[in-house]
Each structure stands twice: as structure tokens, then as C-alpha cells.
Amino acid sequence: MNLPYQIDPGYIGLGFVLLFLLLILTFTAILRDKGRRSLGEAGLRKIPAFKKLWRTMNYSVESGKRLHLTLGRAGIGGEHSTSSLVGLSILKSVAQFVSMGDKSPITTSGEGTLMILSQDTTRSAYSSSGVAEKFDQADGQLSGLTPFSYASGTLPIIYDQQTSGTIMVGHFGSEAALIADASENTDCMTLAGSDDLSAQAILVATANEPLIGEELYAAGAYMQIGLTHTASVRAQDVIRWILVIVILVGAALKLTGVF
Amino acid sequence: MVKRTLLIAVTITTGLVILMGYFINLPALVSVRKIFLNWAIILAAVALLIGLINLIVVHARKIINKEPGSHYSLVLLVSLMVTAVVGIVSGPTSKMSQWIFNNIQIPIETSLMALLAVVLISAAIRFTYRRPTSFSLIFIFTTLIIMLGTVSNPWLNVSWLSELRLWITRVPVVGGARGILFGVVLGTIATGLRVLMGADRPYED
């Protein structure tokens, strides 16, 4: 069937983004109006990895051990940048929480801009907690620029710093296995998520708390960073159902020969 | 407060201009988008330099404080200096630079890749006894089928195994991968929109 007129794909994309934005704003308003702050009240399913992360953060404060966050090797100017942004959100939440403890979290990354942003995020989290003097430039490190140099630069931090847990959130490739394996060898909690499919498959086997698919992007809601994060997870659910219906209707129309 | 508001306003405006440049084909918008992206590339190069300085400072501090593994830091700093001097003096595509790349960096990275194979096998074994569920059994069983179906076996010619491998990689794997990618794409859009709304701020005052 030929359509009577052609719609510019750019406008369809823009419409899709605007619909997404509208849904996020609507859900933010609803959640704020009803004062729903806990995950259960917001209708989100439980993800055990985040529960363990909270437990590890508490343990880190009590035991005086450092938490290690590694943010991958994507910067903030490419197609994988959103996974790095999720990592920075988690870093902020973690740094604010553990700022009451003796040891600051240590962050490694495999890209220059990400290293600068990790330092800035830790510093600002400390400032907001009133302990700005605890910040050290070495809390955010560039561990390597190629995939394997990044992994091999990260391993000594896991082994030498006796960390209480490793949080791997960002863009990784197969080198993620080396980092996750090192963390497992030191009996640490390893929470790991990547936007890369092969890395996700590897992390299922190597990390004890892997994040699959969109779970990585839901981190903000589970770390209780803000209502917008919870609202965006709800918006994703609605959009997912819309797309599922569109795909099924499209398949049915194709099957019946309409298209 | 004014500084923070200004930062958020600049970020949102820049983000919107770049986003609109992708969707709406206006020549002015497209050229502004290109200028912004060029600025981002220059800033990323500067950030790389700052990152290298950070790397030197962190490892120099390790050596001065005689922390565990400080001899590795010394090797790193010496290698970094030698490579930098060779690159600056003779150029990054010179014979000397190529020699360092081909005879030091590539063999080391290749051996790490070989190590990865061992790590993955041990991880797969650990995975089965750490989480002995039906899911882990399916995981291991599928991995074995894919491996046996891929390698050439001179003693045993089992054609159904490679056909099964083909079916697994073409049907359930593609379906599952598309489902996961679906979630990743939606998450990516949501994260981007949160940054555009100023709800997620990877920059602070």
C-alpha cells in the first residue's frame, strides 16, 4: 500500500523524542504530586544488584574501606556517552553517601574528559556534604587509553587498595572480563553494566551482580537520585509498550498483505 | 546560583541546537551543530593531555611515597617518557615509533587478549557453581554448542552441530540481542533527555 504523502523521517524522530519528553515530565509531576519516593510506591521492580550496592556502600563506611568505580572508556561526546553519564550519576550518589566515612571512593576511567568529570563530580559531592577538604585529585584517575591498557591500569587499584566493592558502569568491551575477574578474586561485590552487548554477555559470567540492558540506565532511580530518574524509567516502560504494539500491528499488516 | 543557572542554560541551549540539527534540515542549524561538535573534539584533545598529566602525577606520587607496586609505576613513567620523546623528535609515524608500537605495545596487548580467553573459561566454570540455576546450565550448554559447532573436528563430522549453532546464532541470539538493544536505546534516549532537561548534570559549579 502506498501512502498518499511522505513524512520526513527527521520529524518522526523529533516527534518521538518530544513524546518521550512529555511522558517524563508527566510522570515527574505525578510522582511529585503523590509524594511517591520509594521504588515500590513508584511501581518499579526490585533489582537485587542495587540492593547489594546499598549494602556495600554501608559496609564501606563502617569498615573504612574504599569503593572503586570504573567508568569505562567512552567520553561524553560519542555514541556511548550516555553510559558514561549514568556512571557519573552513580559516582555522585556514592560519593555523597560515603563522604561521611574515612575513605573516599576511587574512580578510574579510560578517557580524558571522563577523568576530569569524575574528579569534578567527586569534588562537588564532597562540597555539598561539607567535606570539600577530603577531596584529592588522585581520587579520579586515568588508568589507560587503549582497552587493555585501561584494564591493566585498573587492576592494581583493585588489588592494592583493598576495596570493598567494584562498580563498573560505562562503556566497556571484552576487557571488562579482566577487571571483573580481579574484583571477584578479591571477594568484592562487583556490580557491572555496559551498553555493549558482548561486554554484557561477558559480565553475566564474570561479575556477581551484572546489569542487563536497560537496568544500567535505571540506576539513577534505584540510587534515589531524583524523581526525574524514576519518572524516566516509567516513561521508558510506556514507550516500550507503544513500540511493541507498533511492531505487532506492523507484522500483522505485513502478514495480511496490507503493506 | 547565577553561575549554576548560566551553566544549565548554556548546556540546554547547546544540546537543543545539536539535537535539532539532526532532525531538522536547516543549513544554518546544521553548520552551528558542526561548529559545536568541532569544539567538543578540541576540548576532548585537551582533556586527553590533562589526563596524561594526571597519570604522571598519580604514578610519581606512588614512587615518592614508596607505595606497593611503585616499581611498576617507575616502568610506566620511563616508558611514557621514552615513547613521548621518540614521538616528538622523530614523529608518530617514524620507524622508531612504529618499532615501539609493533614490538612492545602490540605483543603486550595480544598477550592480554590471550589471557582473556583463560579468564573467560575460569569465569564460566565459576559461574556454574556460584549460581547453579537452570539459567546457568542453559548458558554453559549454549556456549559449548557454539564452541563445538565452530571448531573444525577432523575425527568427528557432525553436521547437525554446526546447523544447530547457526540456528542458535540466527534465531534466539538475534532475538535476545534485539530485545536488549531495545532497552539500551530507550535508556540512552531517557539519559540524553535528562541531561537536556538539566536534571542530570555531569558538570557542577
Tab-separated table of C-alpha atoms in Angstrom:
chain	number	residue	atom	x	y	z
A	1	MET	CA	0.000	0.000	0.000
A	2	ASN	CA	1.373	3.399	-0.954
A	3	LEU	CA	0.903	6.241	1.486
A	4	PRO	CA	-0.652	9.395	-0.003
A	5	TYR	CA	2.210	11.556	1.280
A	6	GLN	CA	5.719	11.028	2.654
A	7	ILE	CA	6.637	12.232	6.156
A	8	ASP	CA	10.215	13.424	6.713
A	9	PRO	CA	11.886	10.787	8.988
A	10	GLY	CA	13.537	13.667	10.869
A	11	TYR	CA	10.122	14.928	12.012
A	12	ILE	CA	9.094	11.412	13.083
A	13	GLY	CA	12.265	11.216	15.191
A	14	LEU	CA	11.603	14.645	16.676
A	15	GLY	CA	8.006	13.653	17.455
A	16	PHE	CA	9.252	10.503	19.185
A	17	VAL	CA	11.708	12.498	21.323
A	18	LEU	CA	9.016	15.066	22.199
A	19	LEU	CA	6.611	12.272	23.216
A	20	PHE	CA	9.341	10.800	25.432
A	21	LEU	CA	9.993	14.231	26.983
A	22	LEU	CA	6.287	14.781	27.585
A	23	LEU	CA	5.989	11.407	29.311
A	24	ILE	CA	8.980	12.121	31.569
A	25	LEU	CA	7.505	15.498	32.577
A	26	THR	CA	4.060	13.940	33.166
A	27	PHE	CA	5.428	11.137	35.338
A	28	THR	CA	7.634	13.604	37.264
A	29	ALA	CA	4.543	15.708	38.010
A	30	ILE	CA	2.513	12.635	39.034
A	31	LEU	CA	5.257	11.280	41.307
A	32	ARG	CA	5.843	14.687	42.877
A	33	ASP	CA	2.122	15.226	43.378
A	34	LYS	CA	1.655	11.870	45.106
A	35	GLY	CA	4.903	12.149	47.040
A	36	ARG	CA	5.941	8.674	45.876
A	37	ARG	CA	9.579	8.370	46.711
A	38	SER	CA	10.214	4.683	47.377
A	39	LEU	CA	10.686	2.249	44.488
A	40	GLY	CA	7.671	0.129	45.414
A	41	GLU	CA	5.436	3.183	45.538
A	42	ALA	CA	6.734	4.294	42.149
A	43	GLY	CA	5.873	0.863	40.711
A	44	LEU	CA	9.439	-0.267	39.980
A	45	ARG	CA	10.502	-3.898	40.218
A	46	LYS	CA	13.308	-4.895	42.567
A	47	ILE	CA	16.802	-5.299	41.109
A	48	PRO	CA	18.956	-7.223	43.637
A	49	ALA	CA	22.195	-5.651	42.306
A	50	PHE	CA	21.229	-2.211	43.593
A	51	LYS	CA	20.175	-3.601	46.968
A	52	LYS	CA	23.654	-5.130	47.277
A	53	LEU	CA	25.221	-1.850	46.208
A	54	TRP	CA	23.493	-0.023	49.082
A	55	ARG	CA	24.716	-2.730	51.459
A	56	THR	CA	28.277	-2.407	50.113
A	57	MET	CA	28.164	1.372	50.492
A	58	ASN	CA	27.137	0.957	54.133
A	59	TYR	CA	29.878	-1.615	54.653
A	60	SER	CA	32.393	0.719	53.029
A	61	VAL	CA	31.567	3.487	55.521
A	62	GLU	CA	31.602	1.131	58.524
A	63	SER	CA	34.787	-0.751	57.618
A	64	GLY	CA	36.732	2.275	56.367
A	65	LYS	CA	37.416	0.569	53.031
A	66	ARG	CA	37.342	2.356	49.702
A	67	LEU	CA	34.806	1.787	46.965
A	68	HIS	CA	36.156	1.596	43.449
A	69	LEU	CA	34.191	2.923	40.496
A	70	THR	CA	35.379	2.387	36.973
A	71	LEU	CA	33.569	4.343	34.292
A	72	GLY	CA	34.726	2.698	31.071
A	73	ARG	CA	36.493	4.287	28.148
A	74	ALA	CA	33.849	6.303	26.346
A	75	GLY	CA	33.915	10.048	26.644
A	76	ILE	CA	30.902	12.296	26.673
A	77	GLY	CA	30.943	13.233	23.005
A	78	GLY	CA	30.222	9.943	21.268
A	79	GLU	CA	27.507	7.380	20.764
A	80	HIS	CA	28.371	5.609	24.033
A	81	SER	CA	28.390	8.782	26.133
A	82	THR	CA	25.101	8.103	27.932
A	83	SER	CA	26.529	5.059	29.698
A	84	SER	CA	29.344	7.316	30.957
A	85	LEU	CA	26.750	9.841	32.170
A	86	VAL	CA	24.976	7.069	34.101
A	87	GLY	CA	28.328	6.191	35.681
A	88	LEU	CA	28.835	9.802	36.738
A	89	SER	CA	25.328	9.897	38.294
A	90	ILE	CA	26.138	6.786	40.330
A	91	LEU	CA	29.508	8.264	41.310
A	92	LYS	CA	27.809	11.388	42.646
A	93	SER	CA	25.366	9.364	44.703
A	94	VAL	CA	28.105	7.051	46.033
A	95	ALA	CA	30.492	9.940	46.830
A	96	GLN	CA	27.776	11.799	48.750
A	97	PHE	CA	26.900	8.685	50.726
A	98	VAL	CA	30.434	7.605	51.635
A	99	SER	CA	31.599	11.178	52.352
A	100	MET	CA	30.664	10.512	55.994
A	101	GLY	CA	33.224	7.690	56.094
A	102	ASP	CA	37.008	7.793	56.393
A	103	LYS	CA	37.913	6.758	52.868
A	104	SER	CA	36.822	8.436	49.663
A	105	PRO	CA	35.785	6.390	46.617
A	106	ILE	CA	38.405	5.989	43.913
A	107	THR	CA	37.409	6.351	40.262
A	108	THR	CA	39.244	5.090	37.197
A	109	SER	CA	38.437	5.811	33.582
A	110	GLY	CA	39.906	5.252	30.142
A	111	GLU	CA	39.241	8.663	28.635
A	112	GLY	CA	40.386	12.206	29.401
A	113	THR	CA	37.057	14.059	29.630
A	114	LEU	CA	35.595	11.296	31.760
A	115	MET	CA	38.536	11.536	34.176
A	116	ILE	CA	38.055	15.308	34.558
A	117	LEU	CA	34.304	14.880	35.076
A	118	SER	CA	34.834	12.104	37.628
A	119	GLN	CA	37.115	14.406	39.646
A	120	ASP	CA	34.620	17.252	39.355
A	121	THR	CA	31.700	15.025	40.381
A	122	THR	CA	33.544	13.723	43.461
A	123	ARG	CA	34.652	17.222	44.433
A	124	SER	CA	31.140	18.641	44.101
A	125	ALA	CA	29.620	15.723	46.051
A	126	TYR	CA	32.092	16.412	48.860
A	127	SER	CA	31.388	20.145	48.755
A	128	SER	CA	27.648	19.554	49.068
A	129	SER	CA	28.325	17.278	52.074
A	130	GLY	CA	30.527	19.956	53.668
A	131	VAL	CA	33.746	17.919	53.492
A	132	ALA	CA	35.410	19.558	50.476
A	133	GLU	CA	38.846	19.288	52.120
A	134	LYS	CA	38.715	15.481	51.856
A	135	PHE	CA	38.869	15.617	48.063
A	136	ASP	CA	42.130	14.516	46.480
A	137	GLN	CA	42.966	14.800	42.756
A	138	ALA	CA	44.134	11.168	42.830
A	139	ASP	CA	40.542	10.094	43.633
A	140	GLY	CA	39.856	10.312	39.902
A	141	GLN	CA	42.472	8.622	37.735
A	142	LEU	CA	43.069	7.951	34.070
A	143	SER	CA	44.235	4.350	34.038
A	144	GLY	CA	44.921	3.844	30.325
A	145	LEU	CA	43.842	4.921	26.881
A	146	THR	CA	43.582	1.654	24.933
A	147	PRO	CA	41.123	-1.067	26.065
A	148	PHE	CA	43.746	-3.375	27.545
A	149	SER	CA	45.975	-0.659	28.984
A	150	TYR	CA	42.860	0.711	30.682
A	151	ALA	CA	42.117	-2.728	32.153
A	152	SER	CA	45.711	-3.366	33.229
A	153	GLY	CA	45.918	0.122	34.776
A	154	THR	CA	42.742	-0.570	36.759
A	155	LEU	CA	43.806	-3.959	38.167
A	156	PRO	CA	46.452	-2.620	40.632
A	157	ILE	CA	43.818	-0.386	42.219
A	158	ILE	CA	41.568	-3.383	42.884
A	159	TYR	CA	44.420	-5.472	44.297
A	160	ASP	CA	46.470	-2.814	46.158
A	161	GLN	CA	43.767	-0.557	47.583
A	162	GLN	CA	41.798	-3.421	49.217
A	163	THR	CA	38.494	-2.046	48.014
A	164	SER	CA	35.145	-3.110	49.455
A	165	GLY	CA	33.483	-3.271	46.054
A	166	THR	CA	33.907	-2.504	42.389
A	167	ILE	CA	31.250	-0.666	40.435
A	168	MET	CA	31.752	-0.922	36.676
A	169	VAL	CA	29.352	1.360	34.872
A	170	GLY	CA	30.054	2.761	31.425
A	171	HIS	CA	31.193	1.585	28.032
A	172	PHE	CA	33.404	-1.488	28.133
A	173	GLY	CA	34.436	-4.126	25.632
A	174	SER	CA	35.829	-7.590	26.311
A	175	GLU	CA	38.494	-6.092	28.625
A	176	ALA	CA	35.708	-5.851	31.230
A	177	ALA	CA	36.335	-9.541	31.977
A	178	LEU	CA	39.825	-8.794	33.339
A	179	ILE	CA	38.520	-6.079	35.690
A	180	ALA	CA	35.509	-8.091	36.882
A	181	ASP	CA	37.644	-11.186	37.401
A	182	ALA	CA	40.165	-9.240	39.508
A	183	SER	CA	37.340	-7.890	41.637
A	184	GLU	CA	35.889	-11.394	42.091
A	185	ASN	CA	39.327	-12.696	43.089
A	186	THR	CA	39.470	-10.179	45.941
A	187	ASP	CA	35.983	-11.292	47.121
A	188	CYS	CA	34.498	-7.872	46.445
A	189	MET	CA	30.961	-7.119	45.379
A	190	THR	CA	31.127	-6.468	41.633
A	191	LEU	CA	28.261	-4.529	40.116
A	192	ALA	CA	28.790	-4.252	36.380
A	193	GLY	CA	26.853	-2.852	33.464
A	194	SER	CA	27.763	-1.812	29.952
A	195	ASP	CA	25.914	-0.617	26.860
A	196	ASP	CA	27.944	-3.044	24.751
A	197	LEU	CA	26.282	-6.401	24.013
A	198	SER	CA	29.459	-8.508	24.037
A	199	ALA	CA	30.551	-6.908	27.318
A	200	GLN	CA	27.129	-7.677	28.822
A	201	ALA	CA	27.486	-11.342	27.854
A	202	ILE	CA	30.956	-11.448	29.424
A	203	LEU	CA	29.805	-9.675	32.587
A	204	VAL	CA	26.988	-12.195	33.141
A	205	ALA	CA	29.691	-14.839	33.621
A	206	THR	CA	32.358	-12.774	35.380
A	207	ALA	CA	30.547	-10.312	37.671
A	208	ASN	CA	28.409	-11.367	40.618
A	209	GLU	CA	25.919	-8.538	40.051
A	210	PRO	CA	25.551	-7.887	36.303
A	211	LEU	CA	23.173	-5.269	34.932
A	212	ILE	CA	21.467	-6.302	31.702
A	213	GLY	CA	20.054	-3.970	29.062
A	214	GLU	CA	18.082	-1.062	30.430
A	215	GLU	CA	18.904	-1.939	34.073
A	216	LEU	CA	22.067	0.135	33.655
A	217	TYR	CA	20.035	3.205	32.721
A	218	ALA	CA	17.614	2.694	35.618
A	219	ALA	CA	20.476	3.111	38.114
A	220	GLY	CA	19.506	6.704	38.941
A	221	ALA	CA	16.027	5.642	40.041
A	222	TYR	CA	17.372	2.827	42.214
A	223	MET	CA	20.056	5.061	43.708
A	224	GLN	CA	17.249	7.529	44.527
A	225	ILE	CA	18.996	10.396	42.777
A	226	GLY	CA	15.797	12.217	41.921
A	227	LEU	CA	12.188	11.977	40.806
A	228	THR	CA	13.133	12.627	37.167
A	229	HIS	CA	15.153	9.403	37.126
A	230	THR	CA	12.185	7.402	38.437
A	231	ALA	CA	9.865	9.189	36.002
A	232	SER	CA	12.138	8.416	33.049
A	233	VAL	CA	12.049	4.688	33.905
A	234	ARG	CA	8.237	4.822	33.895
A	235	ALA	CA	8.315	6.734	30.588
A	236	GLN	CA	10.602	4.059	29.096
A	237	ASP	CA	8.042	1.404	30.078
A	238	VAL	CA	5.216	3.280	28.325
A	239	ILE	CA	7.306	3.865	25.176
A	240	ARG	CA	8.330	0.202	25.180
A	241	TRP	CA	4.662	-0.879	25.162
A	242	ILE	CA	3.874	1.591	22.379
A	243	LEU	CA	6.755	0.222	20.276
A	244	VAL	CA	5.735	-3.389	20.982
A	245	ILE	CA	2.194	-2.626	19.789
A	246	VAL	CA	3.527	-0.812	16.682
A	247	ILE	CA	5.780	-3.788	15.844
A	248	LEU	CA	2.948	-6.308	16.325
A	249	VAL	CA	0.476	-4.232	14.283
A	250	GLY	CA	3.131	-3.764	11.568
A	251	ALA	CA	3.798	-7.516	11.489
A	252	ALA	CA	0.060	-8.249	11.299
A	253	LEU	CA	-0.427	-5.741	8.443
A	254	LYS	CA	2.524	-7.262	6.590
A	255	LEU	CA	1.145	-10.754	7.154
A	256	THR	CA	-2.295	-9.804	5.828
A	257	GLY	CA	-0.735	-8.097	2.794
A	258	VAL	CA	-1.904	-4.575	3.607
A	259	PHE	CA	1.696	-3.272	3.351
B	1	MET	CA	23.494	30.324	41.983
B	2	VAL	CA	23.811	32.616	38.928
B	3	LYS	CA	26.805	30.578	37.737
B	4	ARG	CA	24.860	27.321	38.051
B	5	THR	CA	21.836	28.751	36.195
B	6	LEU	CA	24.114	30.036	33.441
B	7	LEU	CA	25.814	26.635	33.140
B	8	ILE	CA	22.470	24.847	32.880
B	9	ALA	CA	21.190	27.383	30.309
B	10	VAL	CA	24.314	27.019	28.139
B	11	THR	CA	24.132	23.195	28.317
B	12	ILE	CA	20.426	23.038	27.459
B	13	THR	CA	20.784	25.528	24.567
B	14	THR	CA	23.814	23.724	23.096
B	15	GLY	CA	22.117	20.334	23.465
B	16	LEU	CA	18.904	21.560	21.832
B	17	VAL	CA	20.773	23.136	18.893
B	18	ILE	CA	22.688	19.887	18.255
B	19	LEU	CA	19.537	17.762	18.619
B	20	MET	CA	17.533	19.985	16.259
B	21	GLY	CA	20.451	19.938	13.792
B	22	TYR	CA	19.991	16.173	13.487
B	23	PHE	CA	16.228	16.255	12.971
B	24	ILE	CA	15.564	19.456	11.022
B	25	ASN	CA	17.456	20.026	7.796
B	26	LEU	CA	18.106	23.768	8.127
B	27	PRO	CA	21.551	24.763	6.718
B	28	ALA	CA	22.183	27.329	9.492
B	29	LEU	CA	21.323	24.806	12.205
B	30	VAL	CA	23.487	22.115	10.623
B	31	SER	CA	26.525	24.429	10.377
B	32	VAL	CA	26.130	25.569	14.022
B	33	ARG	CA	25.922	21.914	15.036
B	34	LYS	CA	29.168	21.189	13.162
B	35	ILE	CA	30.934	24.112	14.887
B	36	PHE	CA	29.832	22.867	18.326
B	37	LEU	CA	30.984	19.324	17.527
B	38	ASN	CA	34.397	20.634	16.383
B	39	TRP	CA	34.740	22.492	19.683
B	40	ALA	CA	33.918	19.249	21.501
B	41	ILE	CA	36.682	17.427	19.585
B	42	ILE	CA	39.241	20.127	20.509
B	43	LEU	CA	38.164	20.025	24.163
B	44	ALA	CA	38.453	16.218	24.183
B	45	ALA	CA	42.052	16.522	22.902
B	46	VAL	CA	42.888	18.995	25.680
B	47	ALA	CA	41.248	16.647	28.194
B	48	LEU	CA	43.493	13.848	26.938
B	49	LEU	CA	46.544	15.970	27.736
B	50	ILE	CA	45.189	16.727	31.219
B	51	GLY	CA	44.560	13.009	31.658
B	52	LEU	CA	48.173	12.233	30.812
B	53	ILE	CA	49.371	14.800	33.367
B	54	ASN	CA	47.086	13.138	35.929
B	55	LEU	CA	48.597	9.743	35.073
B	56	ILE	CA	52.134	11.108	35.583
B	57	VAL	CA	51.229	12.828	38.882
B	58	VAL	CA	49.469	9.745	40.310
B	59	HIS	CA	52.350	7.399	39.487
B	60	ALA	CA	55.065	9.888	40.543
B	61	ARG	CA	53.290	10.199	43.896
B	62	LYS	CA	53.239	6.395	44.188
B	63	ILE	CA	57.013	6.264	43.651
B	64	ILE	CA	57.739	9.105	46.122
B	65	ASN	CA	55.519	7.524	48.819
B	66	LYS	CA	57.016	4.065	48.104
B	67	GLU	CA	53.552	2.539	47.829
B	68	PRO	CA	53.144	-1.172	46.951
B	69	GLY	CA	53.884	-1.762	43.264
B	70	SER	CA	55.733	1.530	42.879
B	71	HIS	CA	58.379	-0.169	40.682
B	72	TYR	CA	55.646	-0.753	38.088
B	73	SER	CA	54.889	2.963	38.231
B	74	LEU	CA	58.563	3.665	37.527
B	75	VAL	CA	58.457	1.368	34.464
B	76	LEU	CA	55.312	3.160	33.294
B	77	LEU	CA	56.821	6.639	33.670
B	78	VAL	CA	60.092	5.685	31.943
B	79	SER	CA	58.175	4.027	29.056
B	80	LEU	CA	55.907	7.051	28.773
B	81	MET	CA	58.842	9.460	28.624
B	82	VAL	CA	60.804	7.377	26.080
B	83	THR	CA	57.730	6.996	23.830
B	84	ALA	CA	56.903	10.690	24.109
B	85	VAL	CA	60.492	11.755	23.291
B	86	VAL	CA	60.669	9.368	20.302
B	87	GLY	CA	57.258	10.566	19.062
B	88	ILE	CA	58.110	14.265	19.425
B	89	VAL	CA	61.639	14.044	17.967
B	90	SER	CA	61.119	11.614	15.076
B	91	GLY	CA	57.340	11.869	14.564
B	92	PRO	CA	54.498	9.449	15.345
B	93	THR	CA	54.824	7.560	12.033
B	94	SER	CA	58.630	7.260	12.106
B	95	LYS	CA	60.445	3.896	12.099
B	96	MET	CA	61.334	4.229	15.780
B	97	SER	CA	57.732	4.944	16.803
B	98	GLN	CA	56.483	2.071	14.630
B	99	TRP	CA	59.091	-0.239	16.204
B	100	ILE	CA	57.858	0.607	19.708
B	101	PHE	CA	54.261	0.071	18.599
B	102	ASN	CA	54.856	-3.213	16.747
B	103	ASN	CA	57.360	-4.789	19.136
B	104	ILE	CA	56.166	-3.618	22.544
B	105	GLN	CA	52.576	-2.437	22.562
B	106	ILE	CA	51.029	-4.973	20.175
B	107	PRO	CA	52.669	-8.076	21.776
B	108	ILE	CA	51.641	-6.922	25.277
B	109	GLU	CA	48.049	-6.233	24.244
B	110	THR	CA	47.882	-9.524	22.325
B	111	SER	CA	49.079	-11.457	25.352
B	112	LEU	CA	46.424	-9.743	27.452
B	113	MET	CA	43.854	-10.859	24.894
B	114	ALA	CA	45.148	-14.430	25.221
B	115	LEU	CA	44.852	-14.100	28.985
B	116	LEU	CA	41.260	-13.045	28.442
B	117	ALA	CA	40.448	-16.469	26.956
B	118	VAL	CA	41.716	-18.193	30.107
B	119	VAL	CA	39.858	-15.717	32.340
B	120	LEU	CA	36.608	-16.337	30.462
B	121	ILE	CA	36.887	-20.137	30.769
B	122	SER	CA	37.568	-19.908	34.509
B	123	ALA	CA	34.712	-17.399	34.862
B	124	ALA	CA	32.315	-19.729	33.038
B	125	ILE	CA	33.235	-22.606	35.350
B	126	ARG	CA	32.899	-20.364	38.434
B	127	PHE	CA	29.565	-19.107	37.131
B	128	THR	CA	28.065	-22.627	37.084
B	129	TYR	CA	28.905	-23.420	40.696
B	130	ARG	CA	28.276	-19.909	42.013
B	131	ARG	CA	24.780	-19.769	40.562
B	132	PRO	CA	23.714	-23.363	39.856
B	133	THR	CA	20.379	-22.455	38.280
B	134	SER	CA	18.641	-23.525	35.086
B	135	PHE	CA	19.811	-20.230	33.589
B	136	SER	CA	23.494	-21.004	34.207
B	137	LEU	CA	23.034	-24.502	32.751
B	138	ILE	CA	21.492	-23.038	29.577
B	139	PHE	CA	24.377	-20.524	29.448
B	140	ILE	CA	27.069	-23.210	29.647
B	141	PHE	CA	25.226	-25.623	27.338
B	142	THR	CA	24.801	-22.913	24.680
B	143	THR	CA	28.448	-21.868	24.992
B	144	LEU	CA	29.559	-25.486	24.467
B	145	ILE	CA	27.329	-25.925	21.398
B	146	ILE	CA	28.616	-22.685	19.852
B	147	MET	CA	32.251	-23.669	20.523
B	148	LEU	CA	31.885	-27.255	19.263
B	149	GLY	CA	29.897	-26.087	16.250
B	150	THR	CA	32.554	-23.531	15.341
B	151	VAL	CA	35.771	-25.556	15.621
B	152	SER	CA	36.710	-27.965	12.852
B	153	ASN	CA	36.797	-31.546	14.079
B	154	PRO	CA	38.831	-33.916	11.874
B	155	TRP	CA	37.738	-37.058	13.790
B	156	LEU	CA	34.048	-36.430	14.046
B	157	ASN	CA	31.974	-34.843	11.311
B	158	VAL	CA	28.720	-33.755	12.965
B	159	SER	CA	26.912	-31.500	10.541
B	160	TRP	CA	23.831	-31.089	12.766
B	161	LEU	CA	26.016	-29.417	15.383
B	162	SER	CA	27.075	-26.614	13.067
B	163	GLU	CA	23.464	-26.312	11.841
B	164	LEU	CA	22.297	-26.052	15.449
B	165	ARG	CA	24.962	-23.411	16.078
B	166	LEU	CA	23.742	-21.460	13.037
B	167	TRP	CA	20.136	-21.653	14.241
B	168	ILE	CA	21.100	-20.501	17.747
B	169	THR	CA	23.124	-17.530	16.465
B	170	ARG	CA	20.491	-16.553	13.877
B	171	VAL	CA	17.246	-17.006	15.825
B	172	PRO	CA	17.344	-16.871	19.677
B	173	VAL	CA	20.586	-14.858	19.871
B	174	VAL	CA	19.449	-12.217	17.377
B	175	GLY	CA	16.026	-12.012	19.042
B	176	GLY	CA	17.522	-11.653	22.510
B	177	ALA	CA	20.152	-9.159	21.352
B	178	ARG	CA	17.473	-7.012	19.702
B	179	GLY	CA	15.423	-7.068	22.889
B	180	ILE	CA	18.418	-5.958	24.958
B	181	LEU	CA	19.339	-3.278	22.410
B	182	PHE	CA	15.754	-2.036	22.558
B	183	GLY	CA	16.177	-1.404	26.291
B	184	VAL	CA	19.620	0.159	25.789
B	185	VAL	CA	18.288	2.565	23.135
B	186	LEU	CA	15.345	3.647	25.294
B	187	GLY	CA	17.691	4.133	28.256
B	188	THR	CA	20.068	6.155	26.083
B	189	ILE	CA	17.277	8.495	24.948
B	190	ALA	CA	15.993	8.899	28.522
B	191	THR	CA	19.502	9.741	29.812
B	192	GLY	CA	20.048	12.251	26.998
B	193	LEU	CA	16.710	13.916	27.739
B	194	ARG	CA	17.507	14.149	31.456
B	195	VAL	CA	20.747	15.979	30.588
B	196	LEU	CA	18.826	18.272	28.231
B	197	MET	CA	16.303	18.994	30.988
B	198	GLY	CA	19.120	19.829	33.404
B	199	ALA	CA	18.026	17.016	35.741
B	200	ASP	CA	21.308	15.145	35.211
B	201	ARG	CA	24.313	17.416	35.498
B	202	PRO	CA	27.740	15.889	34.893
B	203	TYR	CA	29.106	19.419	35.352
B	204	GLU	CA	28.920	21.331	38.613
B	205	ASP	CA	29.727	24.849	39.771
